[in-house]
mmCIF file of C-alpha atoms and ligand atoms in Angstrom:
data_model
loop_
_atom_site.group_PDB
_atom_site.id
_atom_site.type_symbol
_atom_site.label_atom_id
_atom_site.label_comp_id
_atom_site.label_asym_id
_atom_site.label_seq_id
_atom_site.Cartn_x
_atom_site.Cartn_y
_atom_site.Cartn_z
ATOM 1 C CA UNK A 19 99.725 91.375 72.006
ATOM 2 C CA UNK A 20 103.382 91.921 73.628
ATOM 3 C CA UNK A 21 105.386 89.030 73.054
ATOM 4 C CA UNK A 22 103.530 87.170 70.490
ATOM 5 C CA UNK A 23 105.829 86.674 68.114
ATOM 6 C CA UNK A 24 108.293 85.595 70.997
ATOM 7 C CA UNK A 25 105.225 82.969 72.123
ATOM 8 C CA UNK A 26 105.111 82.386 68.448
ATOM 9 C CA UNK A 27 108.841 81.124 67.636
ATOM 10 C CA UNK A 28 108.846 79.692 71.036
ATOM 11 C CA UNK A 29 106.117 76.983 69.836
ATOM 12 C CA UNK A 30 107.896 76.215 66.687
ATOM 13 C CA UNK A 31 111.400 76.031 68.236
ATOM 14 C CA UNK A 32 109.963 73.127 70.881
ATOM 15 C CA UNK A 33 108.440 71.474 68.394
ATOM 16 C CA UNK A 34 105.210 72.264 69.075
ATOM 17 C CA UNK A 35 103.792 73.487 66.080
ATOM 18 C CA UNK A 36 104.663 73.194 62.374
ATOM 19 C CA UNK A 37 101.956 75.025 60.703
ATOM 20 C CA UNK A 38 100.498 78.512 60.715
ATOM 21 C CA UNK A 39 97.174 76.760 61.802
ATOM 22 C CA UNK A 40 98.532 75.066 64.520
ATOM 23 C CA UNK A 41 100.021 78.500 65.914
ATOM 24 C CA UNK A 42 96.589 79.853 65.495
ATOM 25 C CA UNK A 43 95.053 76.704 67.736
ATOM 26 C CA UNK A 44 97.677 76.780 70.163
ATOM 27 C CA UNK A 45 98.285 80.784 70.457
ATOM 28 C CA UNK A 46 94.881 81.549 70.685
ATOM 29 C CA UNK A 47 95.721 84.016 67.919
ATOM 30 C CA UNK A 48 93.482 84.511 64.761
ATOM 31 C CA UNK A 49 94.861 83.118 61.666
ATOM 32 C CA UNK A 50 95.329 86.674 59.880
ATOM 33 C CA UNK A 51 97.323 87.932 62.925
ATOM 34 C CA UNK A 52 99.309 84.818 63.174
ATOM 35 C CA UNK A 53 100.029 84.992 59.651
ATOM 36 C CA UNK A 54 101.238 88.919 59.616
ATOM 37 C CA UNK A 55 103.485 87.993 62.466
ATOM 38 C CA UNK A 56 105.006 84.582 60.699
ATOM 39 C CA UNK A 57 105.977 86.940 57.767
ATOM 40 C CA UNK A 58 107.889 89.102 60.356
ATOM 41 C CA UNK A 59 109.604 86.385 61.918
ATOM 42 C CA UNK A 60 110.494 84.484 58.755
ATOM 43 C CA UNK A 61 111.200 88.806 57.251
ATOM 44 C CA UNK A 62 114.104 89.069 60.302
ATOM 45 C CA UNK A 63 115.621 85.479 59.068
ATOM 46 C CA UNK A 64 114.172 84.437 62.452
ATOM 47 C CA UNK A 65 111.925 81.322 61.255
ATOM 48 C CA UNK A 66 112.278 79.407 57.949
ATOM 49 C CA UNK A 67 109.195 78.393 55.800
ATOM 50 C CA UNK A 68 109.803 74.786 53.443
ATOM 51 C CA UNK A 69 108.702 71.464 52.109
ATOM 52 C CA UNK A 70 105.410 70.080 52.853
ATOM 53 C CA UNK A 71 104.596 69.267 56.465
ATOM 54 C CA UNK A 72 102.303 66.004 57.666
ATOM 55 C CA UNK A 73 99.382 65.774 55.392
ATOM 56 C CA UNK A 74 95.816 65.272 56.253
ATOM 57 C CA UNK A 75 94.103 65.266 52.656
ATOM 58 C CA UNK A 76 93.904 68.031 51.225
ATOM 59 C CA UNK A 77 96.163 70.819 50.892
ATOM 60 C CA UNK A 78 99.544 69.845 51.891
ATOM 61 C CA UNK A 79 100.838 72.745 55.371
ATOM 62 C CA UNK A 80 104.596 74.048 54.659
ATOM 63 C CA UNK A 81 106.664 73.361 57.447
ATOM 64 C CA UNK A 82 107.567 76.302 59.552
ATOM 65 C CA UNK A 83 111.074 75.426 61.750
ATOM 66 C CA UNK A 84 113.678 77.903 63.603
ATOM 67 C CA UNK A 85 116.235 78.997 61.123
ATOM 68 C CA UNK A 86 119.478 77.070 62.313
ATOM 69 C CA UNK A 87 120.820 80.331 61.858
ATOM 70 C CA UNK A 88 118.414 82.252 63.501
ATOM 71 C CA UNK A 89 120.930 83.620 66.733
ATOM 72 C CA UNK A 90 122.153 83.272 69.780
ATOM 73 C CA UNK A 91 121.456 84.864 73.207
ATOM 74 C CA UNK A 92 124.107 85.406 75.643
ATOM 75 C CA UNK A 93 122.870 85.136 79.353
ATOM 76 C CA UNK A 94 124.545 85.091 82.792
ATOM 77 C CA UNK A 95 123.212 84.655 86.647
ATOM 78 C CA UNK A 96 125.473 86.869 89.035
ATOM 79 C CA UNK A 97 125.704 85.960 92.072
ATOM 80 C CA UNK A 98 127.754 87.403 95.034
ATOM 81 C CA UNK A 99 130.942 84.685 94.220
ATOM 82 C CA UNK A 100 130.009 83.477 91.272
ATOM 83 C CA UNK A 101 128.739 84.334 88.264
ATOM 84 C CA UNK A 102 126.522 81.454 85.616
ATOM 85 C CA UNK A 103 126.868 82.392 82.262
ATOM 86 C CA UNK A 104 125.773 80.706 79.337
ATOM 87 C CA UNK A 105 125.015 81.043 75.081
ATOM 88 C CA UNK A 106 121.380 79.703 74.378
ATOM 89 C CA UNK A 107 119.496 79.451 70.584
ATOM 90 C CA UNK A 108 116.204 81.675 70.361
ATOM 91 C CA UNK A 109 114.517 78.859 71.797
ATOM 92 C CA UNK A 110 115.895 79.214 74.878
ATOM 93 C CA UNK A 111 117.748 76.012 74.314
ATOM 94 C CA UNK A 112 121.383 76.403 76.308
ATOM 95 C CA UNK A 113 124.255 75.374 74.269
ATOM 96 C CA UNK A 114 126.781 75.501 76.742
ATOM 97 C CA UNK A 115 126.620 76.715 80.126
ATOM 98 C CA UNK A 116 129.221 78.135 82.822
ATOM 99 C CA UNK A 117 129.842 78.869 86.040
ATOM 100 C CA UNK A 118 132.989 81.433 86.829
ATOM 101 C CA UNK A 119 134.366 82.705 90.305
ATOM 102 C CA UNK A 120 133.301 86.851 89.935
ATOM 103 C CA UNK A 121 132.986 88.683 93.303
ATOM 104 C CA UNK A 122 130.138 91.369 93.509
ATOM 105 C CA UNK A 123 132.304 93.500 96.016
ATOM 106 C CA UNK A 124 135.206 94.160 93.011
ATOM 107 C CA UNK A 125 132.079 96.687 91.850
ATOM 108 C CA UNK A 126 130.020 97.094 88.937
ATOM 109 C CA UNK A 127 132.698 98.608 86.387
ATOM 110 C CA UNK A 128 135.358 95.336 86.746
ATOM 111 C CA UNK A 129 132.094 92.912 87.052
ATOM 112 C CA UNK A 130 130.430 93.990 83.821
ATOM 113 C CA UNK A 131 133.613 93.952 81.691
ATOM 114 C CA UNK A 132 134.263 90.811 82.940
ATOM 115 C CA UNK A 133 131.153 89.352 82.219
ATOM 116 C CA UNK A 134 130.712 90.877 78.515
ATOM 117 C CA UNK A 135 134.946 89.468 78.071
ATOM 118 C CA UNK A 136 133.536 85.962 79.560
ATOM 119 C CA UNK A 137 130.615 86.078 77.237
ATOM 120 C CA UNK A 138 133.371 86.870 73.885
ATOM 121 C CA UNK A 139 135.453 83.629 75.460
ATOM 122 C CA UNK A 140 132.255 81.405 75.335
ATOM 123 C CA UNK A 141 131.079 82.997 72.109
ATOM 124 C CA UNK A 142 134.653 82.167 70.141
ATOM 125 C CA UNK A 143 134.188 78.550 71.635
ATOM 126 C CA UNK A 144 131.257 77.539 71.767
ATOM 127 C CA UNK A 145 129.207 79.935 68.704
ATOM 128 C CA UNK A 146 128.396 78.094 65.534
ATOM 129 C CA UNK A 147 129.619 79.758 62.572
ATOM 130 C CA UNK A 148 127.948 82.286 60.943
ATOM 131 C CA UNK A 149 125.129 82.189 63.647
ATOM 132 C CA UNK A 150 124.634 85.637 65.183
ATOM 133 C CA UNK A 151 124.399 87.243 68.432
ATOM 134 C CA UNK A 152 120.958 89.025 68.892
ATOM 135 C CA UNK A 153 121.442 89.771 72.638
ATOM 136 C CA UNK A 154 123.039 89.684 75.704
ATOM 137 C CA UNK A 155 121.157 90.031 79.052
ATOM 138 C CA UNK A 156 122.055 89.328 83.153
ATOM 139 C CA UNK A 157 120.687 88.773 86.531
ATOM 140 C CA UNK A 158 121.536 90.814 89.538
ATOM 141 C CA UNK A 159 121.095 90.250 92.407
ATOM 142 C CA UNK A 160 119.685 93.043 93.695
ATOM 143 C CA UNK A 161 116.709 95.783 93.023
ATOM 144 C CA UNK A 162 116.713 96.637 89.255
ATOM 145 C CA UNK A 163 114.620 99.230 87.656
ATOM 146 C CA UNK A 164 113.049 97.906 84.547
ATOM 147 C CA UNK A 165 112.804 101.197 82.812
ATOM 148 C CA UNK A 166 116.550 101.908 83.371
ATOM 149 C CA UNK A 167 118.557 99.003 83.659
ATOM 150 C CA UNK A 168 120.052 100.525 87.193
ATOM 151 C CA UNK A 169 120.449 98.788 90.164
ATOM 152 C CA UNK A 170 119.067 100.909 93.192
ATOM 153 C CA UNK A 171 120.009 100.692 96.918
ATOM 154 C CA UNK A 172 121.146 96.763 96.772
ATOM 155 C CA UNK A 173 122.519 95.018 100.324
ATOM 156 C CA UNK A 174 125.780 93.639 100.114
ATOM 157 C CA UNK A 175 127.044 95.681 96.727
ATOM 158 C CA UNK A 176 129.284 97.971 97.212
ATOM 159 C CA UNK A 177 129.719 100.909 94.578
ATOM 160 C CA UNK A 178 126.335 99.295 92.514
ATOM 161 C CA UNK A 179 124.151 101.773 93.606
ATOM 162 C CA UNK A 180 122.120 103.595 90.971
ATOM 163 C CA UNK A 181 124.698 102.092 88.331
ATOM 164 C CA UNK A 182 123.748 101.833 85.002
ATOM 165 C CA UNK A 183 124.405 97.784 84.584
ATOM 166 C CA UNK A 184 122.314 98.105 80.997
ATOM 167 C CA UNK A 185 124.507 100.700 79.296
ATOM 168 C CA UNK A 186 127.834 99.036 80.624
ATOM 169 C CA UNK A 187 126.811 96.230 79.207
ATOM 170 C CA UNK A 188 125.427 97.435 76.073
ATOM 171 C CA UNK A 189 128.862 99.411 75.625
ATOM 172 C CA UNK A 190 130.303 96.203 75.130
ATOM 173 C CA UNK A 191 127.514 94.747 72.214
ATOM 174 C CA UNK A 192 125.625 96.879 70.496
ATOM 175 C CA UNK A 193 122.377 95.005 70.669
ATOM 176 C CA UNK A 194 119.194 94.374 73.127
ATOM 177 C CA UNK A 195 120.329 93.988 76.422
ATOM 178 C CA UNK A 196 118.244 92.612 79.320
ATOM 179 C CA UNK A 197 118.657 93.663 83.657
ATOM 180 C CA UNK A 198 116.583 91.818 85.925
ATOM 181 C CA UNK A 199 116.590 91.126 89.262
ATOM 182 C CA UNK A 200 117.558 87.614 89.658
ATOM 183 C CA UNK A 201 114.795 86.027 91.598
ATOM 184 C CA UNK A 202 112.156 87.206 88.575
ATOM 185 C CA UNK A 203 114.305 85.518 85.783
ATOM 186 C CA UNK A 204 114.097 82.543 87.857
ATOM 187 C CA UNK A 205 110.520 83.037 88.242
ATOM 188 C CA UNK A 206 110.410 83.486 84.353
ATOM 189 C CA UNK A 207 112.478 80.236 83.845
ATOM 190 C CA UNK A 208 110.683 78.030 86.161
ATOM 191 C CA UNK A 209 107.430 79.147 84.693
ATOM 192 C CA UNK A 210 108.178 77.084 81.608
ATOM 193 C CA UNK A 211 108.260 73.961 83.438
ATOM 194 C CA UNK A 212 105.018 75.334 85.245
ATOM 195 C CA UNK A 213 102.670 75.485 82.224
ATOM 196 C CA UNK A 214 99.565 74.819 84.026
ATOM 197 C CA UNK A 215 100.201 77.515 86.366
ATOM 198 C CA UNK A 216 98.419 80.918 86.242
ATOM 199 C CA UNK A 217 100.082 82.340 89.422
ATOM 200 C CA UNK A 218 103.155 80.951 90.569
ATOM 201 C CA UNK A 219 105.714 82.487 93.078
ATOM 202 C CA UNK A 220 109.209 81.373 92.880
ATOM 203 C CA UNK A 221 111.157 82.473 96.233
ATOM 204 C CA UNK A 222 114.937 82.061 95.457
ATOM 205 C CA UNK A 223 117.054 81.608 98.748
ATOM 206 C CA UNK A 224 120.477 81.711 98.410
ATOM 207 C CA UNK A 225 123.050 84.877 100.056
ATOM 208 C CA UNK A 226 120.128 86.894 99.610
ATOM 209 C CA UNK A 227 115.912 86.423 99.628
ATOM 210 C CA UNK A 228 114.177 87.307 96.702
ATOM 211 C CA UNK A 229 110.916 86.394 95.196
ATOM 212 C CA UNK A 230 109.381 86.584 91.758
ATOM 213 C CA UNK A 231 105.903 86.665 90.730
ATOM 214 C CA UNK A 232 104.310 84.993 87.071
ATOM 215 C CA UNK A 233 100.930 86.077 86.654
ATOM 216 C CA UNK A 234 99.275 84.309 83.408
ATOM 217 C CA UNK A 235 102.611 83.316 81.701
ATOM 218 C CA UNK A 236 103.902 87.602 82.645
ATOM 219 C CA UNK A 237 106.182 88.522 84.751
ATOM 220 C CA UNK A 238 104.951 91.120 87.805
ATOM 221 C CA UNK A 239 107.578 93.835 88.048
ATOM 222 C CA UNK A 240 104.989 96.131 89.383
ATOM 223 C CA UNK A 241 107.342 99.305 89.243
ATOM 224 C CA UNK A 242 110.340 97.191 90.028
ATOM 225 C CA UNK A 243 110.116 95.756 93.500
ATOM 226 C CA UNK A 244 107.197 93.468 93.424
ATOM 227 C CA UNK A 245 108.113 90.046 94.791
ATOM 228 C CA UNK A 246 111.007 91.905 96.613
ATOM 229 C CA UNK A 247 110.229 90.251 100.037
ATOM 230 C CA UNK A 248 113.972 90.906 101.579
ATOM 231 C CA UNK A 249 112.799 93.660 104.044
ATOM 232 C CA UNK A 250 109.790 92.237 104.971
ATOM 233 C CA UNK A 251 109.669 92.795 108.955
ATOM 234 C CA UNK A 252 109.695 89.648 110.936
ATOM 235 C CA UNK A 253 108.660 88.523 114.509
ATOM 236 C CA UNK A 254 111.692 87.332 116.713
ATOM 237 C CA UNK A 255 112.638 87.493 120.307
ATOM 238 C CA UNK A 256 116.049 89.021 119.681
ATOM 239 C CA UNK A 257 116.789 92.293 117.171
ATOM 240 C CA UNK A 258 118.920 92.254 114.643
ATOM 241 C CA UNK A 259 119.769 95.553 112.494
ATOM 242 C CA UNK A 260 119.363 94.870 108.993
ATOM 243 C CA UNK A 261 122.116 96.381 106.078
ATOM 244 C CA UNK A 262 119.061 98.698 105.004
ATOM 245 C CA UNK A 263 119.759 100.180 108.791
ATOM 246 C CA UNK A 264 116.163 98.909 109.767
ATOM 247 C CA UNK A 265 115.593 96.515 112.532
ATOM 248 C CA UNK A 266 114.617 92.302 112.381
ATOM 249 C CA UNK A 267 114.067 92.431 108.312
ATOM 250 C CA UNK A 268 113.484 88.720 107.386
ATOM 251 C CA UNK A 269 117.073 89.180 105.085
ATOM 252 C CA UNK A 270 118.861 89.843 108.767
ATOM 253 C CA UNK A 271 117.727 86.428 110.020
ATOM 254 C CA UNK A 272 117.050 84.229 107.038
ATOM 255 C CA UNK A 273 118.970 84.588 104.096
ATOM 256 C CA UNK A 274 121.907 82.355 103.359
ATOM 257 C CA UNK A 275 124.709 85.592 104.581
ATOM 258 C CA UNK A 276 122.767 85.928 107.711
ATOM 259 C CA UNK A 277 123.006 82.132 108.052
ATOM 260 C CA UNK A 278 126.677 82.195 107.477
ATOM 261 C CA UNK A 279 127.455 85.380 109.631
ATOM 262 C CA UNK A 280 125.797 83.200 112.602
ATOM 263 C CA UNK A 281 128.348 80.094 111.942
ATOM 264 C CA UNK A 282 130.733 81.962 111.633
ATOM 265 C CA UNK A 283 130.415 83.424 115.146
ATOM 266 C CA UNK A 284 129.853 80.302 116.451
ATOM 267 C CA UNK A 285 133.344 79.103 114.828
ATOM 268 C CA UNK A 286 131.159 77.140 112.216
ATOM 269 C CA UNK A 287 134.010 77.940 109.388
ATOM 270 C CA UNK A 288 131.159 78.566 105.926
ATOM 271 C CA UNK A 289 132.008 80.593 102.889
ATOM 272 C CA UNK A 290 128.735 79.781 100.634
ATOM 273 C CA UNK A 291 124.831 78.877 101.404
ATOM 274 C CA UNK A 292 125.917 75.359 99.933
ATOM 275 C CA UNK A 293 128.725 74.982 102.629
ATOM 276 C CA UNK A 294 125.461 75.582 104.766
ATOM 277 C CA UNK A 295 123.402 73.160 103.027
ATOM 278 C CA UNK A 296 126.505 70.761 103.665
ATOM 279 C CA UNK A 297 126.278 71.281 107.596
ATOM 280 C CA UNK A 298 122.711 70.209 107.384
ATOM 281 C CA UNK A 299 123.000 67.275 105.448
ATOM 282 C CA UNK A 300 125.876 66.579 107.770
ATOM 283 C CA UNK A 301 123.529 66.840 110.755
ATOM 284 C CA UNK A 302 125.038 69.851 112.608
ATOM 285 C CA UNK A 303 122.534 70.751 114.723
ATOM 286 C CA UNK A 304 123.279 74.267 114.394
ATOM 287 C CA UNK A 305 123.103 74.536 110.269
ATOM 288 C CA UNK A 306 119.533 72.661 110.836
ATOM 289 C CA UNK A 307 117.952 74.656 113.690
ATOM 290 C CA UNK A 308 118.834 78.194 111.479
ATOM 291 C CA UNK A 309 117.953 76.988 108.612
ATOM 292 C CA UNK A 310 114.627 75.375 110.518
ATOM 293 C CA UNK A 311 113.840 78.838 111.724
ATOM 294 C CA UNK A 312 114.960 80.596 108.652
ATOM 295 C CA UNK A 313 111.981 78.244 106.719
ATOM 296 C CA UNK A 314 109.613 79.436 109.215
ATOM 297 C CA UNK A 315 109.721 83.111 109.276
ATOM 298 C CA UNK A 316 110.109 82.761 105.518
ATOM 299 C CA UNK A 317 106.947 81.027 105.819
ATOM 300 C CA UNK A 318 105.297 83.535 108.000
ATOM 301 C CA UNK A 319 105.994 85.963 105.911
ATOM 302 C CA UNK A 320 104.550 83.792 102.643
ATOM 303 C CA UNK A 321 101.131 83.349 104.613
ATOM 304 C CA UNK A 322 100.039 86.445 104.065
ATOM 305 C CA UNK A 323 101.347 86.521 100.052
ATOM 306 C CA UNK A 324 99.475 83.324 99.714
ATOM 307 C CA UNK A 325 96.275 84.618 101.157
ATOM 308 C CA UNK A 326 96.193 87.744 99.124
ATOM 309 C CA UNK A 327 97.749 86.852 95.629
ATOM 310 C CA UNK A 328 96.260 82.918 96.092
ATOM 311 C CA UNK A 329 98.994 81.060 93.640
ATOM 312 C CA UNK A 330 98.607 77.917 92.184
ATOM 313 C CA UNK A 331 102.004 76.894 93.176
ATOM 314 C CA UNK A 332 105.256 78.044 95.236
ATOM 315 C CA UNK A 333 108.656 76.585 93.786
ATOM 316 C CA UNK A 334 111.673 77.276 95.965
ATOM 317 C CA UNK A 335 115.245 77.617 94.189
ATOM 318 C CA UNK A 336 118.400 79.252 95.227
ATOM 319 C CA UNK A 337 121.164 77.941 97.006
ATOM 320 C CA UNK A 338 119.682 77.133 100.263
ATOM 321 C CA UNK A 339 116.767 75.539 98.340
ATOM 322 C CA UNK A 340 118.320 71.969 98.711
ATOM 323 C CA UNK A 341 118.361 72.256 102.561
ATOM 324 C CA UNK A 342 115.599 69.992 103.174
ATOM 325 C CA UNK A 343 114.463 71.185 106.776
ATOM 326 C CA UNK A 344 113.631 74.753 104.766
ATOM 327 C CA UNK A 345 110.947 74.020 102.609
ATOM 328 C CA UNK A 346 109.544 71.914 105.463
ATOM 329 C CA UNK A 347 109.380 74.744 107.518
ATOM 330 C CA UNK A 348 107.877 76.950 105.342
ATOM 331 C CA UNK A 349 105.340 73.960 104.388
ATOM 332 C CA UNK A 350 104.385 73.581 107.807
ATOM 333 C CA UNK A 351 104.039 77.900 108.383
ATOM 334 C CA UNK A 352 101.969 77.789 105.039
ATOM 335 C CA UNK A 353 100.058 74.977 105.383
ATOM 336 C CA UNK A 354 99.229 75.728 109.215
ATOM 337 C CA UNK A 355 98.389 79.784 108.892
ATOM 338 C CA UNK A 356 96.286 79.919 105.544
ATOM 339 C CA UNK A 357 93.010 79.874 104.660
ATOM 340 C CA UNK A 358 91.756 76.434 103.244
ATOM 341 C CA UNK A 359 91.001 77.759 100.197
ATOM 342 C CA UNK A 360 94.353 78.939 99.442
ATOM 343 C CA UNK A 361 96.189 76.153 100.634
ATOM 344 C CA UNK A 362 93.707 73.398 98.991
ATOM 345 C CA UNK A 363 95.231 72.950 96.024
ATOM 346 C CA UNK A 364 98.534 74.797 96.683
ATOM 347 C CA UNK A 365 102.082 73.141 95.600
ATOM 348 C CA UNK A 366 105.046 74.319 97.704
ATOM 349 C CA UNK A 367 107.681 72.370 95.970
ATOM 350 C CA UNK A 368 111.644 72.796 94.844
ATOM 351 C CA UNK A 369 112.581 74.154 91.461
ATOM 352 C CA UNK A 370 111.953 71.545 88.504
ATOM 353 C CA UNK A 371 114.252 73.592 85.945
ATOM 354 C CA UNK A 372 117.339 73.293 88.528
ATOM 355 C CA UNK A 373 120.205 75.858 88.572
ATOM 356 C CA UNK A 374 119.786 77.272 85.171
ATOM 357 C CA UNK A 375 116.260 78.868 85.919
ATOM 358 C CA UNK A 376 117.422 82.144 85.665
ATOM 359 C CA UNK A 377 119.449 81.650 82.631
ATOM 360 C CA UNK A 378 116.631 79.997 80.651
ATOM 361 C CA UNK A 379 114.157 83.215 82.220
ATOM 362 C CA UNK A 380 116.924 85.317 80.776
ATOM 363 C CA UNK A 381 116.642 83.789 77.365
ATOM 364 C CA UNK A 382 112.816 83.760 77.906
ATOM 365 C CA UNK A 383 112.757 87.628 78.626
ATOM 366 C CA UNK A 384 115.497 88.816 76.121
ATOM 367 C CA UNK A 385 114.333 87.003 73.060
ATOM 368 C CA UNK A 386 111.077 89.313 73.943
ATOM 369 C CA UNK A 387 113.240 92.150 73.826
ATOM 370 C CA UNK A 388 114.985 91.228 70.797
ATOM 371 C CA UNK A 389 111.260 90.644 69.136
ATOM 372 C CA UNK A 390 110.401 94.004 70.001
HETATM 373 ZN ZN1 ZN B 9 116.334 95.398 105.716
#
């Protein structure tokens, strides 16, 4: 099973189980294959085996716990301005987190270096002693292959086409190194706090629109795109060419830079979707009605996801997510153009793991890797 030892520390590292039979009960594993894969784990230094754990008569359990110097993961979230960053344990666990002005348009070469240089700053103060790095792994925001690492055709990246992000980065650290689109590590992040959740999509609204898809505790990739909603065609009265040269793409109308573009014209001085989400809270009729209609052809374009992959729940995060006249919108498109059954037990609801989603899907996804 892929990622079972990952599922495996996981459990011990929250403090779920202690034992080798609770793994067994909670994993779903049998006891032999739980066993082979302990010895692995506490083989790579990963887990640590001692003392007696709680007794029930009988035969005293040892007490399996995360070696404290198990490793770290280094992680970051780029965004168009700014990039999060952040050292976590092999729990997932964040030790220290960052955010750092980075812009996207500099291109891929100065962006990567200066990501892998941010992540040696954090490293020399913030790493405990002795306590290795086992991996370093990023968002992007953006298309990503999964098989390569490369970014392909991204709007609003200049020079990041077909570049290798991966083996930049891994030129820096010679160890596993994750690239995912961002809007499936905050899918993969969220999901934690989702545990009940078979399907859940996570739409992430911020500069861009992205969406990311956990079926039964796995990501979807699909071949790379799935959950990549951005060029979606949309109904509207006017036309609007799109930066992938098509026409009236839901990106052109409702992501946070088409938002902005739109103040801007109007002389509505914005530089960020939170300068947007500002405006709203502000009541400037303007920042509401676009962000009103951005939430409905969002929405729209939801319904028919909803009907045809039927999710338990839909968490909105990004940027724009706090903007409370969005989710209404697309609450009221999904809620009003579904079928029954989808909708009947359907949550459409804001992020519960906040603005580090992606960095604890990151940590989620690369401790996988490093497992492998
Ligand atoms: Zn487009």
């Amino acid at each position: 099973m892929r990622g079972a030892q990952g599922d495996l520390l996981r459990l011990v590292a929250a403090g779920h189980a202690e034992s080798r039979a609770e793994l067994a009960r909670l994993s779903g594993l049998a006891a032999s294959s739980v066993s082979l894969r302990v010895e692995e784990l506490i083989g790579s230094g990963l887990l640590v085996e001692e003392g007696a754990g709680t007794s029930r008569g009988g035969r005293r359990p040892r007490r399996l716990r995360l070696s404290p110097s198990a490793g770290l993961l280094a992680v970051a979230d780029l965004g168009a301005h700014h990039a999060r960053l952040g050292l976590l344990d092999l729990s997932g666990t964040p030790l220290v987190v960052e955010e750092r002005p980075c812009d996207i348009a500099d291109g891929p070469e100065a962006t990567i270096d200066g990501m892998a240089a941010a992540f040696e700053d954090l490293l020399s103060a913030h790493g405990p002693p002795g306590v290795p790095l086992r991996g370093v792994g990023t968002g992007i925001p953006g298309p990503v292959d999964p098989a390569t690492g490369r970014v392909v055709a991204p709007s609003r990246m200049p020079g990041w086409n077909n570049f290798p992000v991966a083996e930049r980065l891994g030129a820096h650290f010679d160890l596993p190194v994750l690239v995912e689109n961002d809007a499936n590590l905050m899918a993969a992040g969220e999901a934690r706090s989702w545990p009940k959740c078979e399907t859940l999509m996570v739409l992430k609204a911020g500069s861009g629109i992205g969406c990311g898809v956990m079926v039964n505790g796995a990501l979807h990739r699909g071949r790379g795109a799935a959950g990549d909603i951005s060029h979606v065609r949309v109904r509207s009265d006017s036309s609007v060419t799109c930066s992938c040269g098509h026409d009236d793409c839901l990106e052109a109308y409702a992501s946070g830079a088409a938002l902005m573009s739109v103040l801007n014209e109007q002389g509505i001085p914005v530089r960020r979707p939170a300068d947007v989400v500002a405006l709203v809270e502000d009541g400037v009729p303007e920042a509401t009605a676009l962000v009103r209609n951005a939430g409905r052809l969002i929405g729209e374009v939801l319904t028919v996801l909803v009907n045809f992959i039927n999710p338990d729940a839909i968490v909105v995060g990004g940027s724009l997510s706090p903007a409370e006249p969005l989710i209404a919108s697309i609450r009221a498109a999904v809620y009003e153009r579904c079928l029954p059954l989808a909708t009947r037990d359907l949550e459409i609801s804001t992020s519960r793991s906040g603005p580090d989603a992606a960095l604890l899907g990151a940590g989620s996804l690369l401790l996988d890797a490093v497992l492998a």
